[in-house]
Structure formats: structure tokens, C-alpha cells
Tab-separated table of C-alpha atoms in Angstrom:
chain	number	residue	atom	x	y	z
A	215	MET	CA	-19.704	-87.219	28.498
A	216	ASP	CA	-17.983	-85.514	30.969
A	217	ILE	CA	-16.316	-87.877	32.545
A	218	ASN	CA	-15.117	-89.417	29.583
A	219	LYS	CA	-13.920	-85.850	28.486
A	220	LEU	CA	-12.104	-86.126	31.875
A	221	GLU	CA	-10.833	-88.939	31.507
A	222	ARG	CA	-9.670	-89.281	28.243
A	223	SER	CA	-7.809	-85.878	29.634
A	224	ILE	CA	-6.155	-87.456	32.453
A	225	GLY	CA	-5.837	-90.518	29.775
A	226	ILE	CA	-3.617	-87.784	27.695
A	227	LEU	CA	-1.470	-85.879	31.093
A	228	LEU	CA	-0.098	-89.809	32.498
A	229	THR	CA	1.015	-90.032	28.762
A	230	PHE	CA	3.220	-86.932	28.481
A	231	LEU	CA	3.676	-87.740	32.182
A	232	ILE	CA	5.176	-90.956	31.300
A	233	PHE	CA	6.369	-90.378	28.160
A	234	THR	CA	8.908	-87.001	29.936
A	235	GLY	CA	9.592	-88.677	32.663
A	236	GLN	CA	10.740	-92.175	30.908
A	237	SER	CA	12.751	-89.801	28.916
A	238	ALA	CA	14.086	-87.667	31.839
A	239	TRP	CA	14.702	-89.869	34.040
A	240	ALA	CA	16.295	-92.045	31.383
A	241	GLN	CA	18.684	-89.684	30.681
A	242	SER	CA	19.563	-88.590	34.044
A	243	THR	CA	20.653	-92.504	34.650
A	244	LEU	CA	23.400	-93.538	31.401
A	245	TYR	CA	26.729	-94.180	32.392
A	246	ALA	CA	28.867	-94.718	28.890
A	247	THR	CA	31.874	-95.267	27.723
A	248	SER	CA	33.850	-95.666	23.849
A	249	ALA	CA	37.471	-96.712	25.923
A	250	GLY	CA	36.895	-99.202	27.469
A	251	GLN	CA	39.493	-102.177	28.113
A	252	THR	CA	38.996	-105.799	27.676
A	253	SER	CA	41.542	-108.449	26.862
A	254	PHE	CA	41.646	-112.219	27.046
A	255	PHE	CA	44.264	-114.422	27.317
A	256	SER	CA	44.864	-118.258	26.488
A	257	LYS	CA	48.297	-120.053	27.696
A	258	THR	CA	49.721	-122.265	25.324
A	259	PRO	CA	52.889	-124.441	25.589
A	260	VAL	CA	54.775	-122.312	23.279
A	261	GLU	CA	53.982	-118.164	23.068
A	262	ASP	CA	50.972	-117.209	25.088
A	263	ILE	CA	47.796	-115.088	22.836
A	264	LYS	CA	46.725	-111.859	24.197
A	265	ALA	CA	45.297	-108.908	23.243
A	266	VAL	CA	43.536	-105.590	24.533
A	267	ASN	CA	40.779	-103.940	23.242
A	268	LYS	CA	40.855	-100.815	24.000
A	269	LYS	CA	37.893	-98.860	22.209
A	270	THR	CA	35.051	-101.388	23.879
A	271	GLN	CA	31.838	-99.609	24.115
A	272	VAL	CA	29.360	-100.049	27.071
A	273	ILE	CA	26.803	-98.250	27.882
A	274	LEU	CA	24.524	-98.684	31.276
A	275	ASN	CA	21.560	-97.099	32.857
A	276	THR	CA	21.292	-97.560	36.659
A	277	THR	CA	17.471	-97.097	37.117
A	278	SER	CA	16.637	-100.319	35.264
A	279	GLY	CA	20.220	-101.204	35.842
A	280	GLU	CA	20.050	-102.876	31.502
A	281	ILE	CA	23.600	-103.004	30.538
A	282	ALA	CA	25.534	-103.529	26.871
A	283	VAL	CA	28.374	-103.416	25.106
A	284	ARG	CA	29.688	-103.996	22.171
A	285	MET	CA	33.519	-104.040	20.413
A	286	ASN	CA	34.931	-103.910	17.082
A	287	MET	CA	36.606	-107.410	17.101
A	288	ARG	CA	39.388	-105.332	14.757
A	289	ASP	CA	40.005	-103.558	17.605
A	290	PHE	CA	41.719	-106.104	19.324
A	291	ASP	CA	45.007	-105.567	19.551
A	292	PHE	CA	47.579	-108.355	19.658
A	293	PRO	CA	51.527	-107.852	20.454
A	294	ASN	CA	52.428	-110.128	17.305
A	295	GLU	CA	50.678	-108.592	13.522
A	296	LEU	CA	50.847	-111.835	11.896
A	297	MET	CA	48.601	-113.065	15.720
A	298	GLU	CA	46.099	-109.938	14.673
A	299	GLU	CA	45.515	-110.801	10.760
A	300	HIS	CA	45.087	-114.790	11.726
A	301	PHE	CA	42.244	-113.862	14.714
A	302	ASN	CA	40.655	-111.666	12.233
A	303	GLU	CA	40.669	-113.732	9.289
A	304	ASN	CA	40.586	-117.214	10.245
A	305	TYR	CA	38.868	-117.479	13.683
A	306	MET	CA	36.812	-114.893	14.052
A	307	GLU	CA	36.092	-114.048	10.534
A	308	SER	CA	35.645	-109.997	11.135
A	309	ALA	CA	34.741	-109.194	8.131
A	310	LYS	CA	30.872	-111.350	7.936
A	311	TYR	CA	30.975	-110.831	11.990
A	312	PRO	CA	32.718	-107.313	12.838
A	313	THR	CA	31.358	-106.950	16.310
A	314	SER	CA	30.470	-108.646	19.820
A	315	THR	CA	27.968	-107.227	21.670
A	316	PHE	CA	27.004	-108.279	25.345
A	317	LYS	CA	23.131	-107.268	26.163
A	318	GLY	CA	21.408	-107.642	29.157
A	319	LYS	CA	20.454	-107.204	32.857
A	320	VAL	CA	22.135	-107.112	36.115
A	321	ASP	CA	20.519	-109.459	38.467
A	322	GLN	CA	20.432	-107.175	41.977
A	323	ASP	CA	18.942	-104.797	43.379
A	324	ILE	CA	21.610	-102.181	44.155
A	325	ASP	CA	20.908	-98.923	44.010
A	326	LEU	CA	23.842	-97.858	41.513
A	327	THR	CA	23.687	-94.501	42.914
A	328	LYS	CA	25.601	-94.888	46.362
A	329	ASN	CA	29.228	-95.606	46.027
A	330	GLY	CA	30.759	-98.374	47.906
A	331	THR	CA	31.450	-102.210	45.974
A	332	TYR	CA	28.789	-104.118	44.477
A	333	ASN	CA	29.303	-107.308	43.817
A	334	LEU	CA	26.437	-108.676	40.745
A	335	THR	CA	26.588	-110.648	37.844
A	336	ALA	CA	24.430	-110.157	34.876
A	337	SER	CA	22.248	-111.844	32.819
A	338	GLY	CA	21.565	-111.467	28.814
A	339	THR	CA	22.893	-112.582	25.678
A	340	PHE	CA	26.083	-112.697	24.793
A	341	THR	CA	27.318	-112.335	21.103
A	342	ILE	CA	30.168	-113.484	19.054
A	343	HIS	CA	31.395	-114.459	15.597
A	344	GLY	CA	27.007	-114.555	14.960
A	345	LYS	CA	26.708	-117.473	17.859
A	346	SER	CA	24.559	-115.896	20.195
A	347	GLN	CA	24.553	-117.778	24.088
A	348	ASN	CA	22.468	-117.192	27.057
A	349	ARG	CA	25.228	-116.122	30.273
A	350	THR	CA	25.320	-115.027	33.410
A	351	LEU	CA	28.231	-113.338	33.607
A	352	LYS	CA	29.851	-111.858	37.027
A	353	GLY	CA	32.103	-109.485	38.242
A	354	ASP	CA	31.978	-105.856	40.933
A	355	ILE	CA	30.486	-102.206	39.972
A	356	THR	CA	32.864	-99.670	41.768
A	357	VAL	CA	30.419	-96.206	41.811
A	358	LYS	CA	32.266	-93.621	43.168
A	359	GLY	CA	31.987	-89.866	42.385
A	360	GLY	CA	30.462	-89.233	39.543
A	361	GLU	CA	32.226	-92.315	37.847
A	362	ILE	CA	30.929	-96.015	37.859
A	363	LEU	CA	33.849	-98.832	37.068
A	364	ILE	CA	32.517	-102.436	36.248
A	365	ASN	CA	35.327	-105.184	36.932
A	366	SER	CA	34.693	-108.684	34.901
A	367	GLU	CA	36.328	-111.688	34.438
A	368	PHE	CA	34.818	-115.425	32.664
A	369	ASN	CA	35.807	-117.127	30.119
A	370	VAL	CA	34.632	-117.975	26.718
A	371	SER	CA	34.275	-121.549	25.046
A	372	LEU	CA	35.236	-121.514	21.609
A	373	SER	CA	32.860	-124.126	21.184
A	374	ASP	CA	29.838	-122.881	21.590
A	375	HIS	CA	29.870	-119.935	19.143
A	376	SER	CA	31.695	-122.084	16.349
A	377	ILE	CA	35.483	-121.181	16.742
A	378	ASP	CA	37.064	-123.680	14.966
A	379	VAL	CA	40.709	-124.054	15.437
A	380	PRO	CA	42.329	-125.583	11.956
A	381	LYS	CA	43.709	-129.021	12.576
A	382	ILE	CA	47.029	-127.933	10.986
A	383	VAL	CA	47.993	-125.387	13.562
A	384	PHE	CA	51.443	-127.207	16.218
A	385	VAL	CA	50.263	-124.981	18.552
A	386	LYS	CA	46.775	-126.302	20.905
A	387	ILE	CA	44.556	-124.095	21.669
A	388	ALA	CA	42.821	-124.169	25.215
A	389	GLN	CA	39.363	-124.499	24.924
A	390	ASN	CA	38.580	-121.657	26.602
A	391	ILE	CA	39.690	-118.342	26.797
A	392	GLN	CA	40.140	-116.123	29.808
A	393	VAL	CA	38.157	-112.888	29.307
A	394	LYS	CA	38.777	-110.030	31.558
A	395	SER	CA	36.902	-106.532	31.134
A	396	SER	CA	37.340	-103.109	33.047
A	397	TYR	CA	34.719	-100.506	31.557
A	398	SER	CA	35.173	-96.826	33.900
A	399	MET	CA	32.191	-95.111	32.423
A	400	VAL	CA	30.303	-91.735	33.351
A	401	PRO	CA	27.437	-89.871	32.936
A	402	TYR	CA	26.380	-90.218	29.108
A	403	LYS	CA	25.331	-87.371	27.392
A	404	GLN	CA	23.733	-86.757	23.998
B	243	MET	CA	-10.984	-94.718	36.042
B	244	ASN	CA	-8.569	-96.566	37.439
B	245	ILE	CA	-8.454	-100.009	35.089
B	246	LEU	CA	-8.028	-97.397	32.969
B	247	ARG	CA	-5.329	-95.595	33.490
B	248	LEU	CA	-3.419	-99.217	35.691
B	249	LEU	CA	-3.935	-99.999	31.602
B	250	LEU	CA	-3.433	-96.814	30.178
B	251	SER	CA	0.267	-97.320	31.816
B	252	SER	CA	1.048	-100.937	31.183
B	253	LEU	CA	0.389	-100.559	27.898
B	254	LEU	CA	2.537	-97.168	27.649
B	255	ILE	CA	5.976	-98.360	30.252
B	256	ILE	CA	6.206	-102.135	29.236
B	257	PRO	CA	7.359	-101.666	24.966
B	258	LEU	CA	9.394	-98.471	26.641
B	259	THR	CA	10.874	-101.449	29.001
B	260	THR	CA	11.431	-103.875	27.317
B	261	MET	CA	12.817	-101.924	24.050
B	262	ALA	CA	15.458	-100.755	26.348
B	263	GLN	CA	17.816	-102.430	25.653
B	264	ASP	CA	18.272	-102.927	21.903
B	265	ASP	CA	17.776	-98.591	22.293
B	266	LEU	CA	20.972	-99.043	24.268
B	267	MET	CA	22.814	-101.117	21.621
B	268	ASP	CA	21.673	-98.779	19.353
B	269	MET	CA	23.196	-95.703	20.793
B	270	LEU	CA	26.000	-97.820	20.607
B	271	GLU	CA	26.193	-98.438	17.381
B	272	LYS	CA	24.791	-94.631	16.553
B	273	GLU	CA	28.116	-93.627	18.065
B	274	ALA	CA	30.104	-96.026	16.685
B	275	GLY	CA	29.552	-94.671	13.395
B	276	GLU	CA	29.865	-96.266	10.115
B	277	THR	CA	34.324	-96.279	10.321
B	278	THR	CA	37.049	-96.765	7.620
B	279	VAL	CA	37.331	-100.975	6.643
B	280	PRO	CA	41.238	-101.089	5.673
B	281	ALA	CA	41.121	-104.230	3.565
B	282	VAL	CA	43.527	-106.863	5.395
B	283	ALA	CA	45.848	-109.634	4.355
B	284	THR	CA	44.995	-108.767	0.012
B	285	PHE	CA	47.953	-111.822	0.343
B	286	LYS	CA	49.540	-114.025	3.733
B	287	SER	CA	52.889	-113.302	3.148
B	288	THR	CA	54.981	-109.737	1.450
B	289	ARG	CA	55.201	-113.081	-2.309
B	290	ILE	CA	52.453	-114.060	-4.175
B	291	ILE	CA	55.256	-116.895	-4.847
B	292	ASN	CA	58.583	-115.099	-6.412
B	293	GLY	CA	56.935	-112.738	-7.064
B	294	GLN	CA	56.353	-109.694	-4.000
B	295	SER	CA	52.389	-108.804	-3.784
B	296	VAL	CA	51.440	-105.433	-2.364
B	297	GLU	CA	51.713	-106.731	1.521
B	298	THR	CA	54.488	-104.958	3.056
B	299	MET	CA	55.709	-106.211	7.406
B	300	LYS	CA	54.242	-104.307	10.242
B	301	ARG	CA	56.009	-102.145	12.498
B	302	ASN	CA	58.929	-103.449	14.452
B	303	HIS	CA	57.803	-106.663	13.026
B	304	LEU	CA	61.028	-109.001	11.446
B	305	ASP	CA	60.521	-112.016	9.079
B	306	PHE	CA	62.952	-113.888	8.695
B	307	ARG	CA	62.853	-115.628	5.313
B	308	ILE	CA	63.887	-118.603	3.434
B	309	SER	CA	63.012	-119.666	0.857
B	310	HIS	CA	64.303	-123.218	-2.121
B	311	ARG	CA	63.838	-123.831	-5.503
B	312	PHE	CA	65.132	-127.408	-5.941
B	313	GLY	CA	66.263	-129.482	-9.273
B	314	ARG	CA	64.161	-129.903	-12.585
B	315	LEU	CA	61.654	-132.384	-11.658
B	316	ASN	CA	62.546	-133.822	-15.684
B	317	SER	CA	66.310	-134.491	-14.388
B	318	GLY	CA	65.402	-138.251	-13.650
B	319	ALA	CA	64.423	-140.535	-10.041
B	320	TYR	CA	68.518	-140.635	-10.252
B	321	GLU	CA	68.122	-137.847	-9.385
B	322	LEU	CA	65.129	-137.270	-7.092
B	323	PHE	CA	63.500	-135.838	-9.531
B	324	GLY	CA	65.525	-131.962	-8.751
B	325	LEU	CA	65.652	-132.711	-4.891
B	326	ASP	CA	69.632	-133.799	-4.464
B	327	GLN	CA	70.476	-129.767	-6.105
B	328	ALA	CA	69.108	-127.128	-4.241
B	329	VAL	CA	69.428	-122.927	-4.097
B	330	MET	CA	67.995	-120.860	-1.218
B	331	ARG	CA	67.552	-117.853	-0.702
B	332	MET	CA	68.021	-116.354	2.869
B	333	GLY	CA	66.387	-112.402	3.852
B	334	PHE	CA	65.561	-110.417	7.114
B	335	GLU	CA	62.397	-107.849	6.294
B	336	TYR	CA	61.647	-105.679	8.264
B	337	GLY	CA	59.063	-102.589	8.896
B	338	ILE	CA	60.205	-98.949	9.652
B	339	THR	CA	56.794	-98.176	10.168
B	340	ASP	CA	53.300	-100.158	8.828
B	341	ASP	CA	53.000	-98.934	5.273
B	342	LEU	CA	57.977	-99.323	4.824
B	343	MET	CA	59.401	-101.866	5.247
B	344	ILE	CA	63.292	-102.844	4.030
B	345	GLY	CA	64.742	-106.315	3.249
B	346	ILE	CA	67.692	-107.753	2.616
B	347	GLY	CA	69.217	-111.429	1.111
B	348	ARG	CA	71.502	-113.887	-0.349
B	349	SER	CA	70.996	-115.691	-3.167
B	350	GLY	CA	73.763	-119.185	-3.514
B	351	GLU	CA	72.476	-118.445	-7.381
B	352	GLN	CA	74.595	-115.863	-8.764
B	353	LYS	CA	75.779	-115.760	-4.734
B	354	ALA	CA	73.793	-112.716	-5.030
B	355	TYR	CA	72.921	-110.419	-1.883
B	356	ASP	CA	69.632	-108.116	-3.287
B	357	PHE	CA	68.432	-104.549	-1.077
B	358	PHE	CA	65.181	-103.569	-1.770
B	359	GLY	CA	62.098	-101.607	-0.444
B	360	LYS	CA	58.217	-101.342	-0.246
B	361	TYR	CA	56.544	-99.025	0.337
B	362	LYS	CA	52.168	-98.650	0.151
B	363	LEU	CA	50.701	-96.146	-1.436
B	364	ILE	CA	47.154	-96.735	-1.389
B	365	LYS	CA	44.990	-99.013	1.009
B	366	GLN	CA	41.991	-100.912	-0.486
B	367	ALA	CA	39.694	-99.962	2.296
B	368	THR	CA	35.059	-99.963	2.202
B	369	GLY	CA	33.102	-98.208	4.651
B	370	ALA	CA	33.054	-94.215	5.435
B	371	ARG	CA	35.851	-94.286	3.118
B	372	GLN	CA	36.239	-96.240	-0.074
B	373	VAL	CA	39.913	-96.891	-1.860
B	374	PRO	CA	38.950	-100.014	-4.993
B	375	ILE	CA	42.627	-100.853	-4.354
B	376	SER	CA	45.655	-101.334	-3.085
B	377	VAL	CA	49.205	-99.264	-4.856
B	378	THR	CA	53.080	-100.480	-3.247
B	379	LEU	CA	55.889	-99.096	-4.638
B	380	PHE	CA	59.101	-102.193	-4.798
B	381	GLY	CA	62.407	-101.273	-5.643
B	382	SER	CA	65.797	-103.189	-5.202
B	383	SER	CA	69.231	-103.821	-6.098
B	384	VAL	CA	71.449	-106.220	-6.567
B	385	ILE	CA	74.799	-107.018	-6.240
B	386	ARG	CA	75.866	-109.822	-8.146
B	387	THR	CA	79.359	-111.857	-7.016
B	388	GLN	CA	80.045	-114.838	-8.248
B	389	ARG	CA	83.675	-114.372	-10.125
B	390	SER	CA	83.660	-114.481	-14.117
B	391	PHE	CA	83.779	-118.808	-15.123
B	392	VAL	CA	86.088	-116.357	-17.803
B	393	PRO	CA	90.420	-117.539	-16.182
B	394	GLY	CA	91.193	-113.425	-15.790
B	395	GLU	CA	88.317	-112.146	-16.527
B	396	ILE	CA	87.589	-109.407	-13.734
B	397	PHE	CA	83.531	-107.441	-13.530
B	398	ALA	CA	83.431	-103.606	-12.548
B	399	PHE	CA	81.703	-103.587	-10.161
B	400	GLU	CA	79.382	-101.425	-11.830
B	401	ASP	CA	78.798	-104.077	-14.049
B	402	LYS	CA	78.149	-106.486	-11.114
B	403	LEU	CA	74.401	-104.413	-10.915
B	404	THR	CA	70.978	-104.938	-11.391
B	405	TYR	CA	67.644	-102.418	-10.119
B	406	THR	CA	64.164	-103.226	-10.834
B	407	GLY	CA	61.205	-101.178	-9.834
B	408	GLN	CA	58.125	-102.371	-10.238
B	409	LEU	CA	53.997	-101.021	-8.526
B	410	LEU	CA	52.445	-103.203	-7.259
B	411	ILE	CA	48.843	-103.620	-7.840
B	412	ALA	CA	45.775	-105.827	-5.741
B	413	ARG	CA	42.606	-105.668	-5.577
B	414	LYS	CA	40.996	-108.483	-2.727
B	415	PHE	CA	38.009	-109.184	-4.748
B	416	SER	CA	36.453	-110.958	-1.747
B	417	GLU	CA	37.658	-113.196	0.949
B	418	SER	CA	39.006	-115.877	-1.513
B	419	LEU	CA	40.026	-113.468	-4.289
B	420	SER	CA	42.327	-111.246	-4.814
B	421	LEU	CA	44.896	-110.199	-8.126
B	422	GLN	CA	47.305	-108.026	-8.515
B	423	ILE	CA	49.424	-107.361	-11.226
B	424	THR	CA	52.580	-105.667	-12.018
B	425	PRO	CA	54.244	-103.284	-14.189
B	426	THR	CA	57.734	-104.699	-14.266
B	427	TYR	CA	61.095	-102.262	-14.907
B	428	LEU	CA	64.630	-104.165	-14.864
B	429	TYR	CA	67.850	-102.599	-15.276
B	430	ARG	CA	70.823	-104.682	-16.067
B	431	ASN	CA	73.823	-103.046	-16.074
B	432	ARG	CA	75.587	-105.807	-17.843
B	433	PRO	CA	73.180	-107.910	-19.138
B	434	GLU	CA	74.521	-112.508	-18.724
B	435	LEU	CA	74.454	-112.611	-21.697
B	436	PRO	CA	74.857	-110.533	-25.021
B	437	GLY	CA	72.486	-110.312	-27.077
B	438	ASP	CA	70.275	-109.417	-24.289
B	439	GLN	CA	69.118	-105.954	-23.633
B	440	ARG	CA	69.797	-104.037	-20.913
B	441	LEU	CA	66.652	-102.854	-20.050
B	442	LEU	CA	63.312	-104.354	-19.683
B	443	LEU	CA	60.024	-104.793	-19.469
B	444	ALA	CA	57.823	-106.938	-18.103
B	445	LEU	CA	53.803	-107.036	-17.607
B	446	GLY	CA	53.662	-109.748	-14.046
B	447	ILE	CA	49.626	-111.221	-13.688
B	448	GLY	CA	49.650	-112.780	-10.005
B	449	GLY	CA	46.094	-114.423	-8.093
B	450	ARG	CA	45.261	-116.360	-5.026
B	451	LEU	CA	41.854	-118.840	-4.974
B	452	LYS	CA	40.993	-119.428	-0.910
B	453	VAL	CA	40.279	-122.426	-0.557
B	454	SER	CA	39.482	-122.752	3.099
B	455	ARG	CA	39.992	-120.849	5.764
B	456	ARG	CA	44.044	-121.541	6.004
B	457	VAL	CA	44.798	-122.989	2.275
B	458	SER	CA	45.273	-120.359	-0.759
B	459	ILE	CA	46.579	-121.302	-5.172
B	460	ASN	CA	47.982	-119.537	-5.736
B	461	ALA	CA	49.409	-118.226	-9.118
B	462	GLU	CA	51.812	-115.979	-11.324
B	463	TYR	CA	52.939	-114.828	-14.011
B	464	PHE	CA	55.471	-112.553	-15.857
B	465	TYR	CA	55.303	-111.729	-19.443
B	466	ALA	CA	58.645	-109.865	-20.401
B	467	PHE	CA	58.947	-107.253	-23.447
B	468	ARG	CA	62.147	-108.491	-25.027
B	469	ASP	CA	62.972	-107.239	-28.302
B	470	ASN	CA	65.662	-110.722	-28.585
B	471	THR	CA	63.486	-113.581	-28.739
B	472	THR	CA	65.193	-115.995	-31.025
B	473	ASN	CA	69.546	-116.337	-29.048
B	474	LEU	CA	68.755	-116.139	-26.424
B	475	PRO	CA	67.659	-119.280	-23.959
B	476	TYR	CA	64.562	-117.561	-22.095
B	477	TYR	CA	61.590	-118.388	-20.525
B	478	ASN	CA	58.319	-115.912	-18.923
B	479	SER	CA	57.892	-117.676	-15.037
B	480	LEU	CA	55.303	-119.583	-13.920
B	481	ALA	CA	54.649	-120.669	-10.647
B	482	LEU	CA	51.881	-121.911	-8.897
B	483	GLY	CA	51.503	-123.453	-5.290
B	484	VAL	CA	49.880	-123.620	-2.542
B	485	ASP	CA	49.667	-121.017	0.367
B	486	ILE	CA	49.475	-122.860	4.172
B	487	GLU	CA	48.969	-120.932	7.181
B	488	THR	CA	49.979	-122.070	10.893
B	489	GLY	CA	49.319	-120.176	13.771
B	490	GLY	CA	52.793	-117.752	12.869
B	491	HIS	CA	53.854	-119.251	10.600
B	492	VAL	CA	52.392	-119.442	6.487
B	493	PHE	CA	54.656	-122.229	4.379
B	494	GLN	CA	54.590	-121.399	0.509
B	495	LEU	CA	55.360	-124.479	-1.987
B	496	HIS	CA	54.628	-123.799	-5.577
B	497	PHE	CA	56.315	-125.263	-8.658
B	498	THR	CA	58.559	-122.750	-11.470
B	499	ASN	CA	59.904	-122.831	-14.211
B	500	SER	CA	62.313	-120.290	-12.423
B	501	LEU	CA	65.652	-121.619	-10.246
B	502	GLY	CA	66.500	-117.619	-8.482
B	503	MET	CA	64.187	-116.233	-5.758
B	504	ILE	CA	64.765	-112.484	-6.819
B	505	GLU	CA	63.257	-110.284	-9.923
B	506	LYS	CA	65.920	-110.010	-12.215
B	507	GLN	CA	66.841	-113.547	-12.239
B	508	PHE	CA	62.984	-115.112	-12.987
B	509	ILE	CA	62.069	-112.631	-14.739
B	510	GLY	CA	65.077	-111.806	-16.927
B	511	GLU	CA	66.605	-115.116	-16.107
B	512	THR	CA	64.399	-117.933	-16.400
B	513	THR	CA	65.706	-121.036	-18.579
B	514	GLY	CA	63.134	-123.570	-17.949
B	515	SER	CA	60.097	-124.572	-19.701
B	516	TRP	CA	57.350	-125.570	-18.283
B	517	GLY	CA	56.994	-127.801	-21.882
B	518	LYS	CA	59.669	-129.904	-21.712
B	519	GLY	CA	59.438	-130.361	-18.093
B	520	ASP	CA	61.783	-127.886	-16.714
B	521	VAL	CA	59.761	-127.596	-13.017
B	522	HIS	CA	61.249	-126.761	-9.979
B	523	TYR	CA	60.171	-128.299	-6.563
B	524	GLY	CA	60.199	-125.422	-4.004
B	525	PHE	CA	58.849	-123.983	-0.121
B	526	ASN	CA	59.015	-120.461	1.866
B	527	ILE	CA	59.075	-120.293	5.130
B	528	SER	CA	58.750	-116.914	7.288
B	529	ARG	CA	58.747	-117.051	10.569
B	530	THR	CA	57.950	-113.338	12.276
B	531	PHE	CA	59.450	-111.863	14.756
B	532	SER	CA	58.044	-108.553	16.821
B	533	LEU	CA	60.489	-106.328	18.250
B	534	ASP	CA	57.031	-104.092	19.410
B	535	LYS	CA	58.462	-103.629	23.196
B	536	LYS	CA	55.920	-102.198	24.507
B	537	LYS	CA	52.990	-103.708	22.774
B	538	LYS	CA	54.685	-106.706	24.309
B	539	MET	CA	53.256	-105.603	27.696
B	540	VAL	CA	49.885	-105.877	26.908
B	541	LYS	CA	48.270	-106.719	30.647
B	542	ASN	CA	45.997	-108.939	30.629
């Protein structure tokens, strides 16, 4: 009887500790930005296709290494507005698939509380145009003072994400689009 | 007890860690909130076919536009069904802001120069702020510079002028269907034919139906409220066409009973009749240039 009571109270205590501990711990190790830069580039014989999204949202849990990236496709800014319209209307179908996301975890065990620059990879689900792929993306991460900077470069294959290139386009668009991202994050405040 | 603790801990930690990734995404979604999404590309071009659409040129973008209307299909094989003759309009259009544009054009027909402005008054949107329709204002004046066929007759400057005002009201019903109605005010200081009225009111209706992601079928009709319908050779303008979009260009190919490509001509002076086969094949081609130097230097 007494032991049962003791066990129950330990159980409650444990539960309490785990919950409060988890949330306090989680709060202190989240880094985020809503002004991350994601750009892409594709070379064609006639003109280069490039665009930048300066409103990319990123959140990183430095303790667990989990990371989430989210952007609105309509926030991609093109030098030519007509191209931007075609990108949203025909290629990305932004009305149907408004966002692109990456949801993953840093593969290496790195202490992200220490200043320094680390090369790493992150694996997870990469979703564009409503089609998800499991990807491992390379990048480097710089911890300096209270800030964390992530830089990453990778390719996106159009066919992997069912992005059709029209047959009547005179200009050949490369199958692989080069993507660069740069996310400067500060401690996340709720 | 040790087992109990282990069980408890694992039960509590496992759902927390597995959920954490989704939590991060949820946090981002919550942070982003609900935004207002404007309806883009109600029409592919600033014209439905002959008439203006609610679309305007974007800021610092210049459009060079060439339109052709060939002769009548019923002119027969000798004229290669109209292809031996062509009238042309060339024009430049420029976006001062994302909502305000100006344009200038020159038509071979009547050697007419047209000057116009367009302003987006209301923009259709969904999401946080919902707006059911788009409304754009259009105003133009035309100087007709062709000399009189009557020897010795010289037109006064005022007599060469025509004015058009339009309210372009459109709704993008779905990704594929957009419709527009266009109440039109047309004032001719000197109508082309005696007996025609100076002030002509008209109502246009037009629309587009996308049949694939890059091709749409367009139609357009203008009903002119004309007092004198018996003695004048004029018909209402009807045009049917397709828009084909190829990267940076939009090609518009169409059939219409109107030869002119400016409001005064196709709304007020269409002499062809679909019933008699007085149909012209025509096309509009435009190429848009971005003059925005700052935006051109987007870093990779």
C-alpha cells in the first residue's frame, strides 16, 4: 500500500519533471528566423532564370538537431514579373501548393552551443509542388555569439517533384535547379 | 520500481520527440498566420482579345506589342483568304507602379495615335482580406491623322479626337475561368459617318477558359447602344481566340469581325459581319522587358 503510494507519487513527480523540464529546455534552445534567404538559379542560353525568397521561415532546435524550413512560393521575387507569374501559375501551381517545406534532423552530433563553424548534413522530408522526397542536404553552420547562421547549397530535380516544363517553351530549362540558402537565426521568443 | 520509471519515462519521451518535428512546422505555420492572397493572372495579357483586360503592366516593366489583323476570310483564295492584306498596330506600354500603367500606340488603320492610362482600383483577393472582384479604370484618347479623301477638306484638330472611358470589372472564378464585363463610354468629336452619334455607350463581356496550363480560349463581345441602326453599316464586335504562353511571351491568335485594334474602331466602327463571313484572322504578340535595375541584380 505504502509502496504503491510512493510509486504513484514518484510517477507523478517524474511526469511533472519531464514535462516542465522538456518545455523549459525546448524554449531555451530554439533558434529561428522569418527572413531567411532562399534563392535559385538556372542557366539557359537566352536568359538566366533566378529568383530570391527573403521571407523564408526557419526554426532549429539546437539540442535535438531538429530543423524545419517553410516558405511561400509566392514570396519568390523575380527580376521579370512575367516570369514570376509563370513560375506561380504554370510551374509551381502556387494556388494549389502554396508552400515548400523541409522537415528534418541534423545527422551529426554537434554541440551547437559552442562557437565555431561546422560542416554537416541534415536528413528529412523535402516537399515542393506537393511532392515529398527524402533528402540529405549538405551545409555548414556557424555559431557565433547568440546567432546561428546556416548556409546550404543543393540541387532540386524538377522531375522528382512532378514539375512539368512545357514542350512549347523555346528555351531549354535545366532538369536540375541550383538552390542556395542562407538563414541567420536568433534565439526564438514565443 | 526501476522498470516502472523506465516505462514511464519512455512513454513520455517517445511521443514528445516524435512529435517535435511536426511541432516545429506547426510553430512556423502559426507564426506565418493567414495572409491575403491576391488573385494573380485573371487574364494572361493586358488585352482579352481586342479590348482591355483588368491586368496592367507591373512597375518598371515595358511591353512592346505588335498586333496584326489580316483581310477578310471571305475574300477568297485570290487574296489568300485575307492574308495578302494586313493592318498593324504597334505600341509601348509601361508600368509606373504595380497598379498604374500608361501606353502609346499607332494604328495603320486611320493612321491613328492612341494614348492611354490604366489604373487598378480594386484587386480581387482571398485569405485574410476577401475581395470578390477586380476593378480597373481605363481611359484613352485617339488622334486620327489620316487626311480626308475629299480634295481640299482639312479636319480641325478637335475633329480628329476621340475619347474612351471604361470600367473593367472582372472575377477569376477558378484557376481556369475568368469573366469580365466592360461598361464603355466612347465620345467621337466627329463620327466617321454622318448620321452616327457622337456619344456611344457600349457594354462589353469577355472571358477566358484555360484548357491547359499554357493555353486558354478567349471570347469577347461588345454591344453598342446605337440609336440609328438602320442606315449605318456597323455591327457589334465579336472575337474568339486562343492565348498561348511560352515563357516570356504571350501569343494571342484570334478571329474577329473588327479590323481596328483600338476601342474607337472595334466598338464604334466594325463593318464586318460574322454572318457574311467578314472575319479577320489576327494576332497580338508582346514581349515584356524588365527595366528594374535593382531587381535584376538579385544575388544567387
